[in-house]
CSV table of C-alpha atoms (C1' of nucleotides) in Angstrom, one decimal:
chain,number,residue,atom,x,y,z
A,1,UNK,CA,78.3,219.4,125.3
A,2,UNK,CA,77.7,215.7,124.2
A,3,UNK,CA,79.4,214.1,121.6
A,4,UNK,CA,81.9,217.0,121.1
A,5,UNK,CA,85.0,216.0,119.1
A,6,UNK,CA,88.3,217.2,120.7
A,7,UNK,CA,89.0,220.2,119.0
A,8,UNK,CA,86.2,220.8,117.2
A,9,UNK,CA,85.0,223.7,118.9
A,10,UNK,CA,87.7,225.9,117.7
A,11,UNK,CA,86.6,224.5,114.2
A,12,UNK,CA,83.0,225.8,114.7
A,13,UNK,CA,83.6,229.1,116.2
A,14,UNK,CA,86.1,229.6,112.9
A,15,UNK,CA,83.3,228.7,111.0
A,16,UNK,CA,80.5,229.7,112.2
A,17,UNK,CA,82.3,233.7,112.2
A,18,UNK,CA,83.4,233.1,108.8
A,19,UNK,CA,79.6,232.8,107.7
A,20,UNK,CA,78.4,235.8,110.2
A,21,UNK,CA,81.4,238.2,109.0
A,22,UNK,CA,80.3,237.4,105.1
A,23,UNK,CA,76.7,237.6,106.0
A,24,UNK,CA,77.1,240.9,108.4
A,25,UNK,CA,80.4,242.3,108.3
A,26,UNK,CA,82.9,242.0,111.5
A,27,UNK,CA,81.4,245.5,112.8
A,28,UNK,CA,78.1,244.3,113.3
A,29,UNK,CA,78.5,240.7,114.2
A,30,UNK,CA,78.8,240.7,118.0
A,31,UNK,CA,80.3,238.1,120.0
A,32,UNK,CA,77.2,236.9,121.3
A,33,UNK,CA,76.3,236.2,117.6
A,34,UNK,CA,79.1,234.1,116.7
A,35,UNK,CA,78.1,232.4,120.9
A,36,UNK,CA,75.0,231.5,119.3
A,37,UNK,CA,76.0,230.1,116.1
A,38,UNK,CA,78.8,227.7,117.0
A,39,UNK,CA,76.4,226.6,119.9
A,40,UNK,CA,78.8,227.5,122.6
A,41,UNK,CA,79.0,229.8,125.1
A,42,UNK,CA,81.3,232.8,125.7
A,43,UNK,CA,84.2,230.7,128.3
A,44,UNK,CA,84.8,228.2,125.5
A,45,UNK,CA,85.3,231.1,122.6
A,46,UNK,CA,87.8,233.2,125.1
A,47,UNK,CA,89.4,230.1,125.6
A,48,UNK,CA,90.7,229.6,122.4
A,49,UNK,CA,91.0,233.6,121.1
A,50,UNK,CA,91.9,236.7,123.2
A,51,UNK,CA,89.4,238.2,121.7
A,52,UNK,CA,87.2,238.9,118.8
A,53,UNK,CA,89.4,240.5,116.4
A,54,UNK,CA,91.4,237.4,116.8
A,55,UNK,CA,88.9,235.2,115.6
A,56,UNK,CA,89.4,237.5,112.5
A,57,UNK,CA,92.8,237.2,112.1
A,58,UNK,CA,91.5,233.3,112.2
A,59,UNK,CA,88.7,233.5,109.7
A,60,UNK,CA,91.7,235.4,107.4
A,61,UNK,CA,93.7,232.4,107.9
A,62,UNK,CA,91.4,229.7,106.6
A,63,UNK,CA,90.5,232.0,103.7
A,64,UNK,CA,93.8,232.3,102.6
A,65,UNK,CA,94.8,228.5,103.6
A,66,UNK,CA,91.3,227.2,101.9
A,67,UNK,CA,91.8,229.3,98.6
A,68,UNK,CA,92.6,225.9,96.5
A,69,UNK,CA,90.2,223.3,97.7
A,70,UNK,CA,87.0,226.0,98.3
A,71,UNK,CA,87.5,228.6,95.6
A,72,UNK,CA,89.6,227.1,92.9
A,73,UNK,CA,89.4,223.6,92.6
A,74,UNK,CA,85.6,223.4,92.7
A,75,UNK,CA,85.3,226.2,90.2
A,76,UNK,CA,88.9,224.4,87.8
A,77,UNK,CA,87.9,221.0,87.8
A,78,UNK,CA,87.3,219.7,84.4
A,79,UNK,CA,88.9,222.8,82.9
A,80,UNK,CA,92.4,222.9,81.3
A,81,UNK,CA,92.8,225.9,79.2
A,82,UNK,CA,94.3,229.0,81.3
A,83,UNK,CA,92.4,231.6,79.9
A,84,UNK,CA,89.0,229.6,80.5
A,85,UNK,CA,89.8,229.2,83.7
A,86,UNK,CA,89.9,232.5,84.4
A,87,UNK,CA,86.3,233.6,82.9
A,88,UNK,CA,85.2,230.3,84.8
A,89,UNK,CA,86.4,231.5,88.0
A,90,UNK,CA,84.7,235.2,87.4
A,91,UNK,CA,81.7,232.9,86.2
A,92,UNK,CA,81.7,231.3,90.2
A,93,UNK,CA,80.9,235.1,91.3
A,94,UNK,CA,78.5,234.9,89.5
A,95,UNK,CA,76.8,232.4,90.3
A,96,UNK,CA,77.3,233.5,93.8
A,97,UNK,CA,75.6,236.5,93.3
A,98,UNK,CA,72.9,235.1,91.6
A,99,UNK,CA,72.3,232.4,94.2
A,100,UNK,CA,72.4,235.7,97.1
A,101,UNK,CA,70.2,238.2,94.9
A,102,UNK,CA,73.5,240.7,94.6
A,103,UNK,CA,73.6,240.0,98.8
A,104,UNK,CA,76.9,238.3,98.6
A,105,UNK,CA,80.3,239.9,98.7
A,106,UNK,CA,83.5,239.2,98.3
A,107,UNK,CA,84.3,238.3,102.2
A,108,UNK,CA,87.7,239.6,102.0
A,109,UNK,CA,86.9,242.9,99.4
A,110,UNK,CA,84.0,243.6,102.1
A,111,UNK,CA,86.5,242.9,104.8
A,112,UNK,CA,89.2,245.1,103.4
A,113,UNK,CA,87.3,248.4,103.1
A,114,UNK,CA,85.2,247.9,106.4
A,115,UNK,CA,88.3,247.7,108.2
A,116,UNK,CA,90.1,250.9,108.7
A,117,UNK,CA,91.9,250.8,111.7
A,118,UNK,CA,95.9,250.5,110.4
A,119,UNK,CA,96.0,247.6,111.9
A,120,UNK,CA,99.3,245.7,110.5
A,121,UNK,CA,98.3,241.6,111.5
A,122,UNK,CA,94.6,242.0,110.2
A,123,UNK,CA,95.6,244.5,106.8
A,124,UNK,CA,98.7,242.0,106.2
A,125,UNK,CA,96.0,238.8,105.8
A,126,UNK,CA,94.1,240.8,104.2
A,127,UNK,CA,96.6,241.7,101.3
A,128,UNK,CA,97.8,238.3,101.7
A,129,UNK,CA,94.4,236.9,99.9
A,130,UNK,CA,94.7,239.5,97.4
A,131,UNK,CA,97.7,238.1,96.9
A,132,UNK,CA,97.3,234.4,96.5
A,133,UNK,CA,94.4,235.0,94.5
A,134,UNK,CA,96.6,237.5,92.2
A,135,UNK,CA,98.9,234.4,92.1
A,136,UNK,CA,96.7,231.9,91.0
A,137,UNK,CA,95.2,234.0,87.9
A,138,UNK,CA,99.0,234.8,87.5
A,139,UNK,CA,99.7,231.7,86.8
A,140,UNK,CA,97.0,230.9,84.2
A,141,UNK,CA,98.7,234.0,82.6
A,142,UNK,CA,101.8,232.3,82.3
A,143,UNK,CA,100.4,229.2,81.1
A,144,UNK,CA,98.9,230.7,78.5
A,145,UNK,CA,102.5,231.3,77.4
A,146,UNK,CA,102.8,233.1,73.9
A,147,UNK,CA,99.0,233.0,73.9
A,148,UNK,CA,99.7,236.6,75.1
A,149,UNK,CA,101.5,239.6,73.5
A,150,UNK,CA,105.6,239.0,74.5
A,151,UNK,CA,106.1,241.8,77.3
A,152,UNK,CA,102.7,241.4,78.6
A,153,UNK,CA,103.0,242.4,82.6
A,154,UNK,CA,100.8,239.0,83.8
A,155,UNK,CA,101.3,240.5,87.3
A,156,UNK,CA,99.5,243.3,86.5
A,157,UNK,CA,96.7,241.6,84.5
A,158,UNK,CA,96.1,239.6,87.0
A,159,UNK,CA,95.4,241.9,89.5
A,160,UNK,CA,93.4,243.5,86.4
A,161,UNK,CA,91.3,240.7,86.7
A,162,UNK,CA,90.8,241.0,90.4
A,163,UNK,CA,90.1,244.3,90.4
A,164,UNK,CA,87.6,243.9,87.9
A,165,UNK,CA,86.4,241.0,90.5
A,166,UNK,CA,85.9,243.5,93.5
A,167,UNK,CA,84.1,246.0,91.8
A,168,UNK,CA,82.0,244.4,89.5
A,169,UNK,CA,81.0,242.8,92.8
A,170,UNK,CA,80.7,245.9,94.5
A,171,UNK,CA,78.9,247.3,91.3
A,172,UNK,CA,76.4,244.5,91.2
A,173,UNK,CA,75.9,244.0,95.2
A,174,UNK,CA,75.2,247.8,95.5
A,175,UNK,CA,72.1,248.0,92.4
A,176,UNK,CA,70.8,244.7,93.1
A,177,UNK,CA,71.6,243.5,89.3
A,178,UNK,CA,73.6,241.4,88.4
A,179,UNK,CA,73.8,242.9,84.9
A,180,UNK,CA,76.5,245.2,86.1
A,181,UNK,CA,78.9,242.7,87.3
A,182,UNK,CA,78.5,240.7,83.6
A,183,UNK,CA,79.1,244.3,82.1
A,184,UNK,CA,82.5,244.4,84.1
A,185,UNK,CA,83.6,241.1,82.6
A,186,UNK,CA,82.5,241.6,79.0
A,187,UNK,CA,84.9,244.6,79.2
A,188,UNK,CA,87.5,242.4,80.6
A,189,UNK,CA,87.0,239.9,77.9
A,190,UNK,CA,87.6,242.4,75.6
A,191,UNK,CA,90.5,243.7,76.6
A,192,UNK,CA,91.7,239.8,76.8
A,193,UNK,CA,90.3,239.6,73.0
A,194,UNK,CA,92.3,242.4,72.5
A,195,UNK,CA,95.9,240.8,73.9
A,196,UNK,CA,95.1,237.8,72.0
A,197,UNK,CA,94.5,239.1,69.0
A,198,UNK,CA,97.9,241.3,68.9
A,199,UNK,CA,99.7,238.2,69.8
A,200,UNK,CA,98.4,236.3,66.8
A,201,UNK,CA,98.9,239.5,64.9
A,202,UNK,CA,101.7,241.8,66.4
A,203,UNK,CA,101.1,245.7,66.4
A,204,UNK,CA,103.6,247.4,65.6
A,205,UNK,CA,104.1,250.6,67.7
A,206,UNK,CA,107.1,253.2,68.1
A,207,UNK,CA,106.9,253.2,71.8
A,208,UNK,CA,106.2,248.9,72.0
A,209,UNK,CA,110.1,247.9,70.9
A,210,UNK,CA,111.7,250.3,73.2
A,211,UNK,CA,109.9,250.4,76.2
A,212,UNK,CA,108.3,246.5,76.6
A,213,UNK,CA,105.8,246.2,78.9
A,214,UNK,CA,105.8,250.2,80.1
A,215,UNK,CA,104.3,251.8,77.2
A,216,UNK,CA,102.4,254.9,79.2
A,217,UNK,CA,99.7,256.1,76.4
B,1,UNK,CA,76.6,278.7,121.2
B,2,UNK,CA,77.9,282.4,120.0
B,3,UNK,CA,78.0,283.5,117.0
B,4,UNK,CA,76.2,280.7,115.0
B,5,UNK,CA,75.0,280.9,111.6
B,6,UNK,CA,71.0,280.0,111.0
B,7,UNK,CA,71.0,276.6,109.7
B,8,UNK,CA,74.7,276.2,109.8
B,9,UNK,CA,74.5,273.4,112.7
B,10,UNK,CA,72.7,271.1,110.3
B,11,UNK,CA,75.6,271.5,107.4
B,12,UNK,CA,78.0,271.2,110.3
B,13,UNK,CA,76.6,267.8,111.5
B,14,UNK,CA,76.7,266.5,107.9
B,15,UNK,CA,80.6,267.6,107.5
B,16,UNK,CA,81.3,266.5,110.3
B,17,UNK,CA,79.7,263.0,109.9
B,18,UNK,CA,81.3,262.7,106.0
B,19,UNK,CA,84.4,263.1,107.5
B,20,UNK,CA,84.3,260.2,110.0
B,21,UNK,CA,82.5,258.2,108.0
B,22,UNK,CA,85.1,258.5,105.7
B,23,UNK,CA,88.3,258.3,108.0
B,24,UNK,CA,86.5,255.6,110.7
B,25,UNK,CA,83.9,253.9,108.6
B,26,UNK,CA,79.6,254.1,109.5
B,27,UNK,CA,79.6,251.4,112.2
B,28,UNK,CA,83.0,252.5,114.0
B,29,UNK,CA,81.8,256.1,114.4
B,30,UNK,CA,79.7,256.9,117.1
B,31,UNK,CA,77.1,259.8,117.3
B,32,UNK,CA,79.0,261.3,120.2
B,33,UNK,CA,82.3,261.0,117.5
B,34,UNK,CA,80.4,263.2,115.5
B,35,UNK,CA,79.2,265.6,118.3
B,36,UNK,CA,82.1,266.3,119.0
B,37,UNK,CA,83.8,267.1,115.9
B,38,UNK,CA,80.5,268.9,115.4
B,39,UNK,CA,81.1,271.1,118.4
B,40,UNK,CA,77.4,270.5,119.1
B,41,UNK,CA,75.6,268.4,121.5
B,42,UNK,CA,73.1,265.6,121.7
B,43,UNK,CA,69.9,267.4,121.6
B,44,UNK,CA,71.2,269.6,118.2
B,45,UNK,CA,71.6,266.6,116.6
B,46,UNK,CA,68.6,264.3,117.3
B,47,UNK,CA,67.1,267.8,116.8
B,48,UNK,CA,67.5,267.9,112.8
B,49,UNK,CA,67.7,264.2,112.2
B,50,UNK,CA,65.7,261.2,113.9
B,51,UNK,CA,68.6,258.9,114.0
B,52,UNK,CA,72.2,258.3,113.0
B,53,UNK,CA,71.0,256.3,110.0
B,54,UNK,CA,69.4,259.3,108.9
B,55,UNK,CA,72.9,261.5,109.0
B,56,UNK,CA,73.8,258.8,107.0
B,57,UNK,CA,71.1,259.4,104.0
B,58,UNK,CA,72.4,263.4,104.8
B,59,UNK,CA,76.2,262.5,103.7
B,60,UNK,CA,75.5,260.6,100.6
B,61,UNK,CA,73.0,262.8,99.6
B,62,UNK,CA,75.6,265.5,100.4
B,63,UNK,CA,78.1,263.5,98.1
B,64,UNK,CA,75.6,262.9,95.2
B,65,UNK,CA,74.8,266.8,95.0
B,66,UNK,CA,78.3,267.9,95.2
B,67,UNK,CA,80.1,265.4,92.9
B,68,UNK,CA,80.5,268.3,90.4
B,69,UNK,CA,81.6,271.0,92.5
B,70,UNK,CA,83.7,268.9,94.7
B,71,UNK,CA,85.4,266.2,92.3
B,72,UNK,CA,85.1,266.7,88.7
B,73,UNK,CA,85.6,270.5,88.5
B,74,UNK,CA,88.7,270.7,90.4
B,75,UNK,CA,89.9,267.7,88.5
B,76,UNK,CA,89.0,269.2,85.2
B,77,UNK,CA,89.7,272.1,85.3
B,78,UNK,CA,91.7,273.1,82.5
B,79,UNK,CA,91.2,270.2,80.7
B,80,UNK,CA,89.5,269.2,77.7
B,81,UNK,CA,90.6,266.3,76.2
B,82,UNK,CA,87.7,263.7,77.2
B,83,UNK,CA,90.2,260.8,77.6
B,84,UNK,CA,92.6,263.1,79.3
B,85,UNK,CA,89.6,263.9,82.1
B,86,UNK,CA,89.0,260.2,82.8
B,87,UNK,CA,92.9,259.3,83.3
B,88,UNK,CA,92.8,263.2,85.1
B,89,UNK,CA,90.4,261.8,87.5
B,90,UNK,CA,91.9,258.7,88.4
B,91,UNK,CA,95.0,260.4,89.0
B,92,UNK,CA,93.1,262.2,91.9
B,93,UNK,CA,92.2,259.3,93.3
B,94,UNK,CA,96.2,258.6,93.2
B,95,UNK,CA,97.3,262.1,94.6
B,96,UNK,CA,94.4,261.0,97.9
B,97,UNK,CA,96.1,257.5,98.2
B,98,UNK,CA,99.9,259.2,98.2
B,99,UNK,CA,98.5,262.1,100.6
B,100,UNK,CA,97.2,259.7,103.2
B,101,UNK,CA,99.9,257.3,102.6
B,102,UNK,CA,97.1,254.6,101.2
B,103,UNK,CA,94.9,254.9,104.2
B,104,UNK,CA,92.3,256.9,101.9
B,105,UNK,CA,89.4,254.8,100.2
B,106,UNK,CA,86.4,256.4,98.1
B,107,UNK,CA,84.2,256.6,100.8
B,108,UNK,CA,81.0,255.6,98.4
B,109,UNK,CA,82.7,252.4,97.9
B,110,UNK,CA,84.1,251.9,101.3
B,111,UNK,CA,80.3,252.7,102.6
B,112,UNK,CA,79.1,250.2,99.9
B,113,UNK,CA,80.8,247.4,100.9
B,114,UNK,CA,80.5,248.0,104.8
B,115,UNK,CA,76.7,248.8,104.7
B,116,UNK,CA,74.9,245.0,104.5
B,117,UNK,CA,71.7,245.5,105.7
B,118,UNK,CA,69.3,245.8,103.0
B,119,UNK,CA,68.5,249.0,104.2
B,120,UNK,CA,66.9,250.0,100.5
B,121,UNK,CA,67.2,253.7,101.0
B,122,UNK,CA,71.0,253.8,101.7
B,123,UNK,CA,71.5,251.2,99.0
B,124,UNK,CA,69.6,253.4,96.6
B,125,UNK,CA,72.2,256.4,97.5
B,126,UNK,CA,75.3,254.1,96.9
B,127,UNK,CA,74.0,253.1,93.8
B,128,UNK,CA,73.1,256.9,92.9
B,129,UNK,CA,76.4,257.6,93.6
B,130,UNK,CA,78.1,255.3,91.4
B,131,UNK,CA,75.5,256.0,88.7
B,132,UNK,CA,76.5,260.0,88.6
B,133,UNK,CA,80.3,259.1,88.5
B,134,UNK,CA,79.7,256.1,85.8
B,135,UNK,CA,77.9,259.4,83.9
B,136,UNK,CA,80.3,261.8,84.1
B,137,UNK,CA,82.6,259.2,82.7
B,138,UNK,CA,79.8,258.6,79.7
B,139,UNK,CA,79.5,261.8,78.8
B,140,UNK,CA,83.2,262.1,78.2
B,141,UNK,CA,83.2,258.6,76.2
B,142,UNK,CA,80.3,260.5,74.0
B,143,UNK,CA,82.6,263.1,73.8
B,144,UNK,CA,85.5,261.1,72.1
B,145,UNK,CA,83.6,260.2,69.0
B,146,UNK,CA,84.8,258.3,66.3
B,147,UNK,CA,87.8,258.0,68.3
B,148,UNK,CA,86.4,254.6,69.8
B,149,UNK,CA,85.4,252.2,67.9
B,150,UNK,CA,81.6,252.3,66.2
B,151,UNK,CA,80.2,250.1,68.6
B,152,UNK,CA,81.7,250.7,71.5
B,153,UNK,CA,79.5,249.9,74.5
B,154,UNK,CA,80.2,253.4,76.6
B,155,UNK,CA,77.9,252.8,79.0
B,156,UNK,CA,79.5,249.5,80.0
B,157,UNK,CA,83.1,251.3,79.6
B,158,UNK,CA,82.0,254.1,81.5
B,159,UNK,CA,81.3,251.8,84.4
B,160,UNK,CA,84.7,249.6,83.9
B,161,UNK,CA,86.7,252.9,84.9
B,162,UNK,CA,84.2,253.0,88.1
B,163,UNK,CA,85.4,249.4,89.0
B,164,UNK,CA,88.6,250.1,88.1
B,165,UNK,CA,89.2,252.9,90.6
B,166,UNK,CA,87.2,251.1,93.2
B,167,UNK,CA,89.5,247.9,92.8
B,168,UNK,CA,92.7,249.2,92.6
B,169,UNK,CA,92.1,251.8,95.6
B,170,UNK,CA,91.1,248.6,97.2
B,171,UNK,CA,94.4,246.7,96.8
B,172,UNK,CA,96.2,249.9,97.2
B,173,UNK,CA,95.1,250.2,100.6
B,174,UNK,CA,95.4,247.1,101.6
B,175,UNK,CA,98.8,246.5,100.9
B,176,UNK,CA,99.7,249.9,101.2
B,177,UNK,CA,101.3,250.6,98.3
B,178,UNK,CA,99.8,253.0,95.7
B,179,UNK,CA,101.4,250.8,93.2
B,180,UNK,CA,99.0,248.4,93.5
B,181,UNK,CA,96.8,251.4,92.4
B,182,UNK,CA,99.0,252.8,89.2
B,183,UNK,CA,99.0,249.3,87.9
B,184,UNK,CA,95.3,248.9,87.6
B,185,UNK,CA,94.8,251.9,85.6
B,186,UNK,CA,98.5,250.8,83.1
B,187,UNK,CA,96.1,247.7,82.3
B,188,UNK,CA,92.8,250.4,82.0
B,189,UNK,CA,95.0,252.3,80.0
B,190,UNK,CA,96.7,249.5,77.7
B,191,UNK,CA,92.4,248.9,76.6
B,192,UNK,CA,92.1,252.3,76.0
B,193,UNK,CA,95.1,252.0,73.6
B,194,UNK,CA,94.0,249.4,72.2
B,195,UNK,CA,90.1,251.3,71.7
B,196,UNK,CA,91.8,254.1,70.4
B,197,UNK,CA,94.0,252.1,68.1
B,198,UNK,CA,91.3,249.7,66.8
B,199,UNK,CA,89.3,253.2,66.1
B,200,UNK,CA,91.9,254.2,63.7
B,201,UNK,CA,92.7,250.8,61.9
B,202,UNK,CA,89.5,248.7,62.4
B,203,UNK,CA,90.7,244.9,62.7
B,204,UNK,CA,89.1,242.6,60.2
B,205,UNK,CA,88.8,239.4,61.9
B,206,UNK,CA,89.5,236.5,59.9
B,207,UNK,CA,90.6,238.0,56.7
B,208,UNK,CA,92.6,240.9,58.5
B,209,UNK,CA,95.0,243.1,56.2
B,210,UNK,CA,98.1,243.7,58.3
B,211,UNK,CA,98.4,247.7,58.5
B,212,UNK,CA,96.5,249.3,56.3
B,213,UNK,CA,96.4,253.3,55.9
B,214,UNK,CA,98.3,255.9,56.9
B,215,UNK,CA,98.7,255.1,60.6
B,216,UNK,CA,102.1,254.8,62.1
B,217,UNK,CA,102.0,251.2,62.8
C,1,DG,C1',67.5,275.4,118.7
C,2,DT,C1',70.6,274.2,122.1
C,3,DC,C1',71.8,272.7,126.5
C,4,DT,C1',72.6,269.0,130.5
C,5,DA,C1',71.5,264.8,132.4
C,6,DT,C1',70.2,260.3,131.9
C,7,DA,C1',67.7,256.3,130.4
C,8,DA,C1',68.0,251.7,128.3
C,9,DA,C1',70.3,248.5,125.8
C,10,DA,C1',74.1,246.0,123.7
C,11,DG,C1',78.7,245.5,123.4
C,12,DG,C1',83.4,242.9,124.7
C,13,DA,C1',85.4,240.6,128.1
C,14,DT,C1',86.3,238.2,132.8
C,15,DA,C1',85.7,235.2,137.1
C,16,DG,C1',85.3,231.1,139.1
C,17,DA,C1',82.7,226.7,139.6
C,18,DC,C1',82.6,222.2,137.5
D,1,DG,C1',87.2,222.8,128.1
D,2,DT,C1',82.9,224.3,129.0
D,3,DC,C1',79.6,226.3,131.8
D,4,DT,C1',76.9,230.4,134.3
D,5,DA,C1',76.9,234.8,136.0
D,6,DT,C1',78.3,239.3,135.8
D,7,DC,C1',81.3,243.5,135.4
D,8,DC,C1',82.3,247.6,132.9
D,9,DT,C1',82.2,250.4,128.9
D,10,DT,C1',80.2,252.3,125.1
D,11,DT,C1',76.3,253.2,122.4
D,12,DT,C1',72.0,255.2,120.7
D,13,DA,C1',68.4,257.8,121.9
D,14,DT,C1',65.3,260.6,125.1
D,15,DA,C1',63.6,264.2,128.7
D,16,DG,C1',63.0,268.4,130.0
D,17,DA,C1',65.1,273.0,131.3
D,18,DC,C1',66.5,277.3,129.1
DNA sequence: GTCTATAAAAGGATAGAC
DNA sequence: GTCTATCCTTTTATAGAC
């Protein structure tokens, strides 16, 4: 091909399976559809990967090396306080969902449950997004410092949040309405409501002193 | 074949086909996967349903009908505390992630997020689904009363615990680690708590009077 | 209703020229 | 590195006997 830059090709095929895998799933996006997309054909593709589920483990990569400049800069910038940051970043799904008519889906939460061979190089990308996105609300958590009750577990809140992420998605992209996605993050906001408000004004409980952190119902 | 009940070969087809759905995914099971498990052969099963999409419609219909009999009677059994059921339930969902060692999913879910055509009348049956466990989750948030706050949005709480389970079954597996899982519903349960608590001493915003009544606090 | 046999297509992957 | 051509397997679905 003309005008090709050197090492651009393994660029494109990246991309252009990145966009069919979202669009599709990996299941039914064929080899011969990612060919046609990149605008290459199948030498140049089994040149660079062994094979398709390869190109996976690939697309996995640049999700999880991307999550900064894609999904959280563009969706941060202008925004300092931690707790906004995280309903601003729920708000991006949102948008996303909007813009797709409830099509789109979390690429890596539609990934993860389509996938179900064991499968220990694909599952451990997998979990490896969850995790750097756990990290990043994580770390809003901690910035909001005493914001937040003292012995609040801001690991586990912020894989709350994500949680709440995947299957307000999953809610929202399976009825076509997007009213059951926003339901999923009022609920969140008022369980956040909830932490901030016993921070500014502390709850006593029997169980709270004794056991920070782990109280159990 | 000897010994066959009338109109067992259908049911056998559809039991067959939920289990592989559910163990290998929709796309990664083939008809002859389910023939086989079946015990039957081609022409029974193009016999009783025009195509495999149509076995498809079969197993969620099959799940929709049975979601009583199948999941919340032997979860409830004995049970009668409306809270109690919902955290009774999700502990099911933790017994099926320890039992197969985190390789389970909820299969509804699982088939939601693999299924991208638009394919309305397999979307429909997802969304079916989630709507009849989202009830039975309702009816026991109607059933707790005045112990949740007047206002309390059950509907929209009914369908938190939904995405909930879905999301924390969905780290759990893919990290494999039911952890992942028993932290999602802590933070489900910390709301609660705070529901149930708010119930019993209503916060005042602004002008709150620190611990008023009888309550323990 | 169930069987066997097979059609017809699509899938992933390879070979070898350039 | 990229191309064209092709192999081989798997897949869904059908045909027609019993």
């Amino acid at each position: 091909m003309i005008n090709q830059v050197p090492g651009d090709t393994r660029r494109r095929i990246v991309e252009a399976a990145m966009h069919l895998f979202w669009e599709k799933g990996y299941g039914s996006t064929s080899v011969a559809d990612i060919l046609g997309r990149a605008g290459i054909n199948s030498g140049s593709l089994y040149h660079f990967f062994p094979g398709k589920q390869d190109v996976l483990l690939a697309v996995l990569e640049a999700y999880r090396t991307g999550i900064d400049e894609n999904l959280l800069e563009p969706n941060w910038r202008g925004i300092d306080d931690p707790i906004d940051r995280i309903f601003r970043l729920l708000a991006g799904y949102r948008a996303a969902l909007v813009q797709t008519e409830c099509t789109y889906g979390c690429p890596i939460g539609s990934l993860a449950l389509e996938i179900h061979e064991p499968d220990p190089p694909v599952r451990q990308l997998l979990a490896a997004n969850f995790t750097n996105w756990a990290n990043a609300i994580e770390d809003c958590l901690k910035a909001a410092g005493t914001r937040l009750p003292a012995g609040t577990d801001r690991r586990a809140l912020a894989e709350f949040v994500l949680t709440t992420m995947e299957g307000g998605v999953m809610l929202a992209g399976s009825h076509r309405d997007v009213a059951y996605f926003d339901r999923a993050v009022q609920q969140l906001r008022e369980y956040f409501n909830c932490l901030l408000q016993s921070a500014r004004s502390p709850v006593r409980r029997k169980s709270q002193r004794r056991n920070r952190g782990k109280s159990n119902a």
